[in-house]
Coordinates of C-alpha atoms in Angstrom, one line a residue:
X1 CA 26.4 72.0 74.5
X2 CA 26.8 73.5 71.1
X3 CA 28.3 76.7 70.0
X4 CA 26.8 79.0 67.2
X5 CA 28.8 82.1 65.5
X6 CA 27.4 85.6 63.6
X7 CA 29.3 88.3 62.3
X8 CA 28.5 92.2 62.4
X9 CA 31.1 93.7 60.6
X10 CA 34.3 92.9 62.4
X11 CA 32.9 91.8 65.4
X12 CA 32.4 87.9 66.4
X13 CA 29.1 87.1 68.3
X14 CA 29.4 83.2 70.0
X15 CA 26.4 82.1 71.2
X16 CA 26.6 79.0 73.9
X17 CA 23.5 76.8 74.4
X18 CA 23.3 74.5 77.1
X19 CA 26.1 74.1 79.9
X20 CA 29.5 74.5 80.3
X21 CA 30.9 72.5 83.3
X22 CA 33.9 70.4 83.8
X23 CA 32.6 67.5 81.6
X24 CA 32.8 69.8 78.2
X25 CA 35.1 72.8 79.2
X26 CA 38.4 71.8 77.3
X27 CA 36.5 71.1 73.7
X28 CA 34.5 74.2 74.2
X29 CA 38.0 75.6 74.7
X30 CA 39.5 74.8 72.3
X31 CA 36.6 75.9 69.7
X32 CA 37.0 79.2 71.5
X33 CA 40.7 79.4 70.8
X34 CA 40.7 78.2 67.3
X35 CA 37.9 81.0 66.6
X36 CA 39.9 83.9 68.3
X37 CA 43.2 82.7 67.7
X38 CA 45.5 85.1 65.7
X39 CA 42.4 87.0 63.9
X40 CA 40.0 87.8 65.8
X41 CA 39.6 90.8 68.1
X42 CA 36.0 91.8 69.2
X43 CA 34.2 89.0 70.6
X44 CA 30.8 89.3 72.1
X45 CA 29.9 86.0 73.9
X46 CA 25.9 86.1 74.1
X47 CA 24.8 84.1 77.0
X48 CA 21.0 84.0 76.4
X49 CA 20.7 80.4 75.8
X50 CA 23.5 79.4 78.5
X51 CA 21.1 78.2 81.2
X52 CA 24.3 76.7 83.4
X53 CA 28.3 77.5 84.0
X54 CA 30.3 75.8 86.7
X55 CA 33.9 76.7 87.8
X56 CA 35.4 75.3 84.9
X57 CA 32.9 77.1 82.5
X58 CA 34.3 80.8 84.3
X59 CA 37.9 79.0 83.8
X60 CA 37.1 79.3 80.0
X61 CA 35.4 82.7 79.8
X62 CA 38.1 84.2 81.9
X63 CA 41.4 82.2 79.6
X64 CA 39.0 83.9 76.7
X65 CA 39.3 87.3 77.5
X66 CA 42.8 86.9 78.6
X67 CA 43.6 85.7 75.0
X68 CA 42.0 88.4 73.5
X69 CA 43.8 91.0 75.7
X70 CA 47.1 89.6 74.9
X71 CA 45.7 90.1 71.1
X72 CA 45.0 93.7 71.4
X73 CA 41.0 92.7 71.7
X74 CA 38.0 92.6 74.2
X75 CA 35.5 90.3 74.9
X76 CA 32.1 91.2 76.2
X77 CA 29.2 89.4 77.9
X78 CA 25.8 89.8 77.2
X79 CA 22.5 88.5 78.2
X80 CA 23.1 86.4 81.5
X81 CA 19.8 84.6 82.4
X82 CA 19.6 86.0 86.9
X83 CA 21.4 81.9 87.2
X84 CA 24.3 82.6 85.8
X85 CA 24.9 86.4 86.5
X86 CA 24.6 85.0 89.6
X87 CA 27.7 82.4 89.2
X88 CA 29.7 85.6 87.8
X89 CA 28.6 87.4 90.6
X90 CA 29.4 85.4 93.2
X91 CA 32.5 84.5 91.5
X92 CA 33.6 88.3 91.5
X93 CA 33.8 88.3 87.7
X94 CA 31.0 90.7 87.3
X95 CA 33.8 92.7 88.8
X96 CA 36.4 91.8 85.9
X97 CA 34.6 90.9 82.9
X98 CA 32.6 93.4 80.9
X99 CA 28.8 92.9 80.2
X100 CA 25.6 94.8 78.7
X101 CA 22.2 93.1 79.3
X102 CA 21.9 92.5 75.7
X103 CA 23.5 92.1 72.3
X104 CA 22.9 95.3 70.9
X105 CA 24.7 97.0 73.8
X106 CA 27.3 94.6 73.4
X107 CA 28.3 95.7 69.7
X108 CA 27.8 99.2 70.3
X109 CA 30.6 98.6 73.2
X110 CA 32.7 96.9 70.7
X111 CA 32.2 99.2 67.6
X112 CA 33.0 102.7 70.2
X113 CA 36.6 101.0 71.2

């Protein structure tokens, strides 16, 4: 699991790659936090090279946007492969969480707030 970060303009793009499950979902926490913590207030988290996310994984996303809230921010999903929209579906987060099918619509979100 590895995490990669862009920039376009203010807005933080965080690219996952590989799983998050229980085994790595405190250090990928962690990165998230120190990333967003205190400075940071658009995230777009770009799920195209995610190709698994357990319970803890939604744990992480869902302590991310909350974090962000709190901050004044949003956070906004892009690029599910049908596997794991189908873990946010199921889960209900679809429901909670915003998401756009790809990047692009996932800035222009973040740049109209």
């Amino acid at each position: 699991m590895s995490l990669t970060t862009a920039r376009i303009g203010s807005i933080l793009i965080v690219s996952p790659e590989g799983q998050i499950n229980s085994a790595n979902a405190a250090a990928i926490e962690a990165e998230l936090i120190s990333l967003v913590d205190g400075r940071q207030r658009q995230v777009v988290l770009d799920m195209s090279r995610l190709n698994y996310i357990s319970s803890a994984g939604l744990r992480v996303v869902l302590g991310l946007a909350k974090r962000l809230k709190q901050q004044e921010g949003a956070l906004v999903l892009c690029d599910m492969s049908p596997h794991v929209r189908e873990v946010f579906d199921v889960s209900g987060f679809l429901a909670i969480l915003t998401v756009t099918d790809t990047r692009e619509q996932a800035v222009a979100r973040l740049a109209a707030d």
